mmCIF file of C-alpha atoms in Angstrom:
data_model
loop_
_atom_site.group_PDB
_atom_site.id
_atom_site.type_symbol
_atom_site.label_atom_id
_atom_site.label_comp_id
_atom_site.label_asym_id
_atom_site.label_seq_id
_atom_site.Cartn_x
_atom_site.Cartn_y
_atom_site.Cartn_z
ATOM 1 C CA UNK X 164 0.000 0.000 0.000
ATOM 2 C CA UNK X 165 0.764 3.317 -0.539
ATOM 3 C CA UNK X 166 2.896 5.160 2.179
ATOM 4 C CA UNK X 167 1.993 8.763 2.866
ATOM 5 C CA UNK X 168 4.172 11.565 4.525
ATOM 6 C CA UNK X 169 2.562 14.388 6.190
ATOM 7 C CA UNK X 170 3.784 17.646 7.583
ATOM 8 C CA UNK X 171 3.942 19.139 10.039
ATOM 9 C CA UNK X 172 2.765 16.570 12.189
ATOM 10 C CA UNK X 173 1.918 19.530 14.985
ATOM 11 C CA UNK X 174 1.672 22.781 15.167
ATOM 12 C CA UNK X 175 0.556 25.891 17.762
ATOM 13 C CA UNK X 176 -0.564 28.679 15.833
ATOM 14 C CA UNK X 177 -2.244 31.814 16.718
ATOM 15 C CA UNK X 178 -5.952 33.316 15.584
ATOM 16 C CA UNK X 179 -6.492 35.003 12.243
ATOM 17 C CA UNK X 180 -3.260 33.281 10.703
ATOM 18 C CA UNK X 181 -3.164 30.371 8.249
ATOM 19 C CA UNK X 182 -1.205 27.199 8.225
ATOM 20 C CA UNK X 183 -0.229 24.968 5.514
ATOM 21 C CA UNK X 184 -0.413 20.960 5.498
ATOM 22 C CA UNK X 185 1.771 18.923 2.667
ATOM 23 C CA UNK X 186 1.059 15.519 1.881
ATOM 24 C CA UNK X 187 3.295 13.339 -0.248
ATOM 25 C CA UNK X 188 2.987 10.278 -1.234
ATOM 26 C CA UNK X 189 5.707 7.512 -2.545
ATOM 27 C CA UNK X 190 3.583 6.971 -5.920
ATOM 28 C CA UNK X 191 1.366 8.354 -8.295
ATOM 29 C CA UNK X 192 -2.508 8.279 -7.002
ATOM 30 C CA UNK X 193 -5.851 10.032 -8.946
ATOM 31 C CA UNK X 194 -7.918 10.686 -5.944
ATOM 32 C CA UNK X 195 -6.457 12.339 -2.506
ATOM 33 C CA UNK X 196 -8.630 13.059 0.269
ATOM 34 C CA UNK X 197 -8.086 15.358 3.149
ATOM 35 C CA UNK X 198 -10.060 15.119 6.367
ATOM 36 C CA UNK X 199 -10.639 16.464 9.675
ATOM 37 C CA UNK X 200 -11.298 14.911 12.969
ATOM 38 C CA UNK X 201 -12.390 17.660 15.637
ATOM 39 C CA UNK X 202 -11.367 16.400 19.572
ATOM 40 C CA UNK X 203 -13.043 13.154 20.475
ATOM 41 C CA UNK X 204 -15.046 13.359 17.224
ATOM 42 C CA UNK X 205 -14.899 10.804 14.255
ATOM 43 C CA UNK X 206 -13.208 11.688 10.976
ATOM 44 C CA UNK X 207 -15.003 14.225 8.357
ATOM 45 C CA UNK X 208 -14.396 14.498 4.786
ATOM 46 C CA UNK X 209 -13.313 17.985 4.153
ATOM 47 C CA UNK X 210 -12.718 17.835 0.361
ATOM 48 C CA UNK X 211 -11.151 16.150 -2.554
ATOM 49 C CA UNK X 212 -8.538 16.515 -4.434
ATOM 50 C CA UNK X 213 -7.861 15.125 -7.900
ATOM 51 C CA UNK X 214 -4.950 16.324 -9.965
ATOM 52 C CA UNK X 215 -5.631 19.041 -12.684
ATOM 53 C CA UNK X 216 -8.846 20.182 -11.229
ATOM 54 C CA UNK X 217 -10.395 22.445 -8.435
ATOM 55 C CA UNK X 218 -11.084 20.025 -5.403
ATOM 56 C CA UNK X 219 -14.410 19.093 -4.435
ATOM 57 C CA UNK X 220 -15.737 20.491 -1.174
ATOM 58 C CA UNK X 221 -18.133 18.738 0.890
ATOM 59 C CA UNK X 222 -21.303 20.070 2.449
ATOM 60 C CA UNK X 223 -20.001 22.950 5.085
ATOM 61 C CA UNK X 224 -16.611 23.639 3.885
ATOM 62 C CA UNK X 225 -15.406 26.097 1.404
ATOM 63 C CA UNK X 226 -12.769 26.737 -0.585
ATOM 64 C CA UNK X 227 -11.966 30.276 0.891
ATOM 65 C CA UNK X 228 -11.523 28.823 4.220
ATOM 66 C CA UNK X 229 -9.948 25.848 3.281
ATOM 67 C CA UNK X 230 -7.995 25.985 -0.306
ATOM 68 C CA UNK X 231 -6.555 22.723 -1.573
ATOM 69 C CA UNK X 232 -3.478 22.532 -4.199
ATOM 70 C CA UNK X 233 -2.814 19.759 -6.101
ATOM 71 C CA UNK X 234 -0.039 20.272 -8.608
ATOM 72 C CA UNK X 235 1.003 16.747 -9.687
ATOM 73 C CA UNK X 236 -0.372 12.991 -8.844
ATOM 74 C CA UNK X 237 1.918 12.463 -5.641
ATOM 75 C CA UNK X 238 1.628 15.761 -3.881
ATOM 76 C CA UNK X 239 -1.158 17.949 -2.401
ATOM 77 C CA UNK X 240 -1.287 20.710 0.146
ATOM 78 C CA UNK X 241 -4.804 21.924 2.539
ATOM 79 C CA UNK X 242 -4.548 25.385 3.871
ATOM 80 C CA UNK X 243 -5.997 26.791 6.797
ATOM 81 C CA UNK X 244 -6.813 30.102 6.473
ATOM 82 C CA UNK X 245 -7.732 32.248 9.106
ATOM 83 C CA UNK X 246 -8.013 30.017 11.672
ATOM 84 C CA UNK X 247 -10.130 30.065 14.918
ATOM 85 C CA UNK X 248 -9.708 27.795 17.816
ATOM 86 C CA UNK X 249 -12.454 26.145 16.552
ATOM 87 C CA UNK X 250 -10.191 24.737 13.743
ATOM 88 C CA UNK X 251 -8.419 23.277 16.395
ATOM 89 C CA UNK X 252 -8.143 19.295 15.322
ATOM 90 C CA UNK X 253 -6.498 16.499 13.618
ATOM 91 C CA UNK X 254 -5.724 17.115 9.853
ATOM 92 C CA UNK X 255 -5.330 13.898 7.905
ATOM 93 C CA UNK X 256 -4.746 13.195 3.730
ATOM 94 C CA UNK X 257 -5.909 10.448 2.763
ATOM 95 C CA UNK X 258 -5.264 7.831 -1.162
ATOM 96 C CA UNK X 259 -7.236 5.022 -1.957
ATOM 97 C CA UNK X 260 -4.482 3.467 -4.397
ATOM 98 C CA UNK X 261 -6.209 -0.275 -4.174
ATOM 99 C CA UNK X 262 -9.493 0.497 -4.736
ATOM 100 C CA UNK X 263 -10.710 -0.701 -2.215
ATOM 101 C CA UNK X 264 -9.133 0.763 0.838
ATOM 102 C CA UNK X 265 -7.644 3.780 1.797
ATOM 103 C CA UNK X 266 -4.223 4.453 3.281
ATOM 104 C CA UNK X 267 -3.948 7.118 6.001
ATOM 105 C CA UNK X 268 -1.128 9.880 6.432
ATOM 106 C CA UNK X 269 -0.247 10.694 9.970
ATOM 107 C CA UNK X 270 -2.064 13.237 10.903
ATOM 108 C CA UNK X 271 -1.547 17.204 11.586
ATOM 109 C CA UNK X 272 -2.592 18.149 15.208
ATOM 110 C CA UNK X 273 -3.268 21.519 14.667
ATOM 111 C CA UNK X 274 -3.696 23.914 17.916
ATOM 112 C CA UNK X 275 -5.292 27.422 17.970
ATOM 113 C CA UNK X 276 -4.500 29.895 20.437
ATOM 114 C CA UNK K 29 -28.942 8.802 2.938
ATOM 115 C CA UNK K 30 -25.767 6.609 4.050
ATOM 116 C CA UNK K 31 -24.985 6.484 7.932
ATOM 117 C CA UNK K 32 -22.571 4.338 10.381
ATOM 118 C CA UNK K 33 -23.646 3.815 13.741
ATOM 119 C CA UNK K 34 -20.871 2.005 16.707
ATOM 120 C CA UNK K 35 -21.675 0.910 20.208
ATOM 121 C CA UNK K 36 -20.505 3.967 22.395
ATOM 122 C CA UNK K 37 -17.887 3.540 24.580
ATOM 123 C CA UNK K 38 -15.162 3.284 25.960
ATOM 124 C CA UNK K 39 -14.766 -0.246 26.440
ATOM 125 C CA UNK K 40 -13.317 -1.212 29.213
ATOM 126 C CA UNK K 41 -11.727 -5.025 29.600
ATOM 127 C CA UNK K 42 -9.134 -7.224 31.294
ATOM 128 C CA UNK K 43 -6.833 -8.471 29.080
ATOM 129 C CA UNK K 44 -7.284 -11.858 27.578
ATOM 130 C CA UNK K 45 -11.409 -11.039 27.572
ATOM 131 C CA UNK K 46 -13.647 -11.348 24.187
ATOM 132 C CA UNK K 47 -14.155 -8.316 22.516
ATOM 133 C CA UNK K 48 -17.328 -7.183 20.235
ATOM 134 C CA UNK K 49 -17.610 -3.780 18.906
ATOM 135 C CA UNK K 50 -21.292 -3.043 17.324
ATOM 136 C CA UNK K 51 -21.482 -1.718 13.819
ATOM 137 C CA UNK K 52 -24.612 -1.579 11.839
ATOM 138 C CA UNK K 53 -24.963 0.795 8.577
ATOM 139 C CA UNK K 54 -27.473 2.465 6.318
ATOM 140 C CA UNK K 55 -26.461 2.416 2.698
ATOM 141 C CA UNK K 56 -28.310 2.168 -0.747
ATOM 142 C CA UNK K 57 -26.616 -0.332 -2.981
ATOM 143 C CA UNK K 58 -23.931 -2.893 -1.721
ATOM 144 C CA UNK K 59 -21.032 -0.976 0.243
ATOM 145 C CA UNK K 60 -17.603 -1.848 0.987
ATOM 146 C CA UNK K 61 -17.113 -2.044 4.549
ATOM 147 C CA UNK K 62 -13.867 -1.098 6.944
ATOM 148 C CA UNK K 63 -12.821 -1.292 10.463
ATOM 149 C CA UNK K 64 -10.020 1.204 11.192
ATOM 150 C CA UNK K 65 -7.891 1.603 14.536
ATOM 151 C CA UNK K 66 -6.136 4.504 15.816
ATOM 152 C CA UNK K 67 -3.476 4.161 18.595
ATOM 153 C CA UNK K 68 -3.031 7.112 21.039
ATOM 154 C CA UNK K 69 -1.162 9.604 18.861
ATOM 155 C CA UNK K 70 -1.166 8.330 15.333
ATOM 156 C CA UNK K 71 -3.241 7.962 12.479
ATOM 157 C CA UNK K 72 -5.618 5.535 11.119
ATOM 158 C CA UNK K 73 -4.644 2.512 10.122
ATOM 159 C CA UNK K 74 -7.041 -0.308 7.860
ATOM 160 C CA UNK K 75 -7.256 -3.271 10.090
ATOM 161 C CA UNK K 76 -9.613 -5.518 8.202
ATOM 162 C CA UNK K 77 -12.711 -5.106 5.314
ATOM 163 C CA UNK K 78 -15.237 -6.718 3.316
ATOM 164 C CA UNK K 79 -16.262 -6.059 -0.048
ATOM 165 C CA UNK K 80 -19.530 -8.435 -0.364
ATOM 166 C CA UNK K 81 -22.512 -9.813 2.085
ATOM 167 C CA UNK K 82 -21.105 -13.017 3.765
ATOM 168 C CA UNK K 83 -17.432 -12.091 3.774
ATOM 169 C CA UNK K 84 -15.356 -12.191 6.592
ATOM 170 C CA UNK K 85 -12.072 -9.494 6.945
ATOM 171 C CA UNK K 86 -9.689 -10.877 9.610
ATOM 172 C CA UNK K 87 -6.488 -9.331 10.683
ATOM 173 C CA UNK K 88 -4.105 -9.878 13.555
ATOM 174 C CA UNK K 89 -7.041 -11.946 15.460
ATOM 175 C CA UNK K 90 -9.757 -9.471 14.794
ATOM 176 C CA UNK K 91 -12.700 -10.447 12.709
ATOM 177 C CA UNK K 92 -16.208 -9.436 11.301
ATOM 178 C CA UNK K 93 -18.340 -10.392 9.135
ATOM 179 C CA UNK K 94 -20.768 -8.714 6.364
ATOM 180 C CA UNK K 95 -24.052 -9.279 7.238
ATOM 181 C CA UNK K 96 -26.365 -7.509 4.504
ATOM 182 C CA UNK K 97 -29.823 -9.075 6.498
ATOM 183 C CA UNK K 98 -28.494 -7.330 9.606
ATOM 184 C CA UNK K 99 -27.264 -4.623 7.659
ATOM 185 C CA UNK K 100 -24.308 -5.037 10.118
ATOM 186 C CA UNK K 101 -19.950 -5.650 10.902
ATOM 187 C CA UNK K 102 -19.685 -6.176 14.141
ATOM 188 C CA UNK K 103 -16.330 -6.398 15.345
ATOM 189 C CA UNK K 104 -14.363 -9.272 17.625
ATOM 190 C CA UNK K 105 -11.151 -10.193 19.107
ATOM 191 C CA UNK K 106 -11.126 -13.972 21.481
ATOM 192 C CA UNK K 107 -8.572 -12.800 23.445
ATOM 193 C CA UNK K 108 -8.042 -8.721 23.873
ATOM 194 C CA UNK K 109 -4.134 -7.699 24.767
ATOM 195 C CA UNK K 110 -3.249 -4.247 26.537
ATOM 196 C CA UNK K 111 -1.900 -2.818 23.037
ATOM 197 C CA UNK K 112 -5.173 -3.497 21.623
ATOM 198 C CA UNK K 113 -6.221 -0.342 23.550
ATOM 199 C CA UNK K 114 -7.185 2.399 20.672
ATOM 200 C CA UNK K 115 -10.124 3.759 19.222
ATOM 201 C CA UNK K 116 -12.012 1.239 16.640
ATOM 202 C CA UNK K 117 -13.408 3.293 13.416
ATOM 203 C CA UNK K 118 -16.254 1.282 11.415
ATOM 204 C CA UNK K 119 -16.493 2.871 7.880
ATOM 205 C CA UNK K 120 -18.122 2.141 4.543
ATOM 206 C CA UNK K 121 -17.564 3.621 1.063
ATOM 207 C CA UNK K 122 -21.171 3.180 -0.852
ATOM 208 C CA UNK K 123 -21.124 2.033 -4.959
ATOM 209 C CA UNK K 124 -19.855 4.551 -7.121
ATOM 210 C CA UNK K 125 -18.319 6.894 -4.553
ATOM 211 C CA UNK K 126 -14.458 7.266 -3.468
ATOM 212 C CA UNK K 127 -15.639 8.395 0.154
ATOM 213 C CA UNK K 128 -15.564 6.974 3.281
ATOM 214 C CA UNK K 129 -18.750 7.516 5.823
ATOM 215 C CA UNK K 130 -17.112 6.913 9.115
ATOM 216 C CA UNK K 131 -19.104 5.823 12.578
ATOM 217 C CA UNK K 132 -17.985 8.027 15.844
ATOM 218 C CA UNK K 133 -15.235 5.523 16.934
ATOM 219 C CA UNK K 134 -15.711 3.219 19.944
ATOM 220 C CA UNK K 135 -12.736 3.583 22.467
ATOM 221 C CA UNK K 136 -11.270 0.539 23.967
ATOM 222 C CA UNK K 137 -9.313 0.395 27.030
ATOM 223 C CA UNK K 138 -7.355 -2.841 28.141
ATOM 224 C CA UNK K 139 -6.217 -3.601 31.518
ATOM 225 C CA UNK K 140 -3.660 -6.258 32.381
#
């Protein structure tokens, strides 16, 4: 399966600033997902990301608050842009190279202060 | 529309005790379905799945089974050990769609 690097795996940042997340990944995929997984909460699909093409943002996030690159088929970055401690949460990309199961990156803890 | 629901927890066992996690979905068509575990401080890892009704995923002496007239994949372990403490993820990924519908996790604590 697929091995995925993400980074930074933490980070303390203050209100109104932004933070970007990189994801890599040791071979080519179509499809990468990025999620989010609020304190004690279960994971939520935040958008995704397919190379050559905007990403696709699920119901209750937006592009403005969370803009997604994806310049080739082993990279993508999620922004967070000015960020509230309620962004405060796990960050996690996501490729489903098999097709039929997905391979998880680390995670970003993100902190807002 | 499509929904996981888990047993809440945390679970809370001595080791060597059976385990059963609950998992029962609502999904048109015939999902895919996943168990994921994440240990304290990492990411989520695929433990077992099951891509049809009657198939059983197994993976380091976990198991569950797709039952499509229960519409559930409950998950078990014979004999729980202390680094089986994490939080259990049931997921599915409906026909025709590359996303995963996750269930709130069920936490499961270990004891010696």
């Amino acid at each position: 399966s697929a091995v995925i690097s993400q980074k930074p795996s933490r980070d303390i940042c203050q209100r109104g600033t932004s933070l970007t997340i990189q994801c890599q990944v040791d071979s080519q995929v179509t499809m990468m997902f990025w999620y989010r997984q609020q304190p004690g909460q279960s994971l939520t699909l935040i958008a995704t990301a397919n190379q050559g093409s905007e990403a696709t943002y699920e119901s209750g996030f937006v592009i403005d608050k969370f803009p997604i690159s994806r310049p080739n088929l082993t990279f993508s970055t999620l922004t967070v842009s000015n960020m509230s401690p309620e962004d405060s949460s796990i960050y996690l990309c996501s490729v489903d190279q098999t097709g039929d199961g997905y391979t998880f990156g680390s995670g970003t803890r993100l902190t807002v202060v | 529309g499509n929904s996981v629901t888990q047993m809440e927890g945390p679970v809370t066992l001595s080791e060597e005790a059976f385990l059963t996690i609950n998992c029962t979905y609502t999904a048109t068509g015939y999902p895919s379905l996943f168990w994921y575990v994440q240990y304290p401080g990492e990411g989520l890892q695929l433990l077992l799945k099951a891509t049809k009704a009657d198939d059983k995923g197994s993976n380091k002496g976990f198991e569950a089974t797709y039952r499509k007239e229960t519409t559930s994949f409950h998950l078990e372990k014979g004999s729980v050990q202390v680094s089986d403490s994490a939080v259990y993820f049931c997921a599915l990924r409906t026909d025709g769609y590359n996303k995963l519908i996750f269930g709130a996790g069920t936490r499961l604590a270990v004891h010696p």
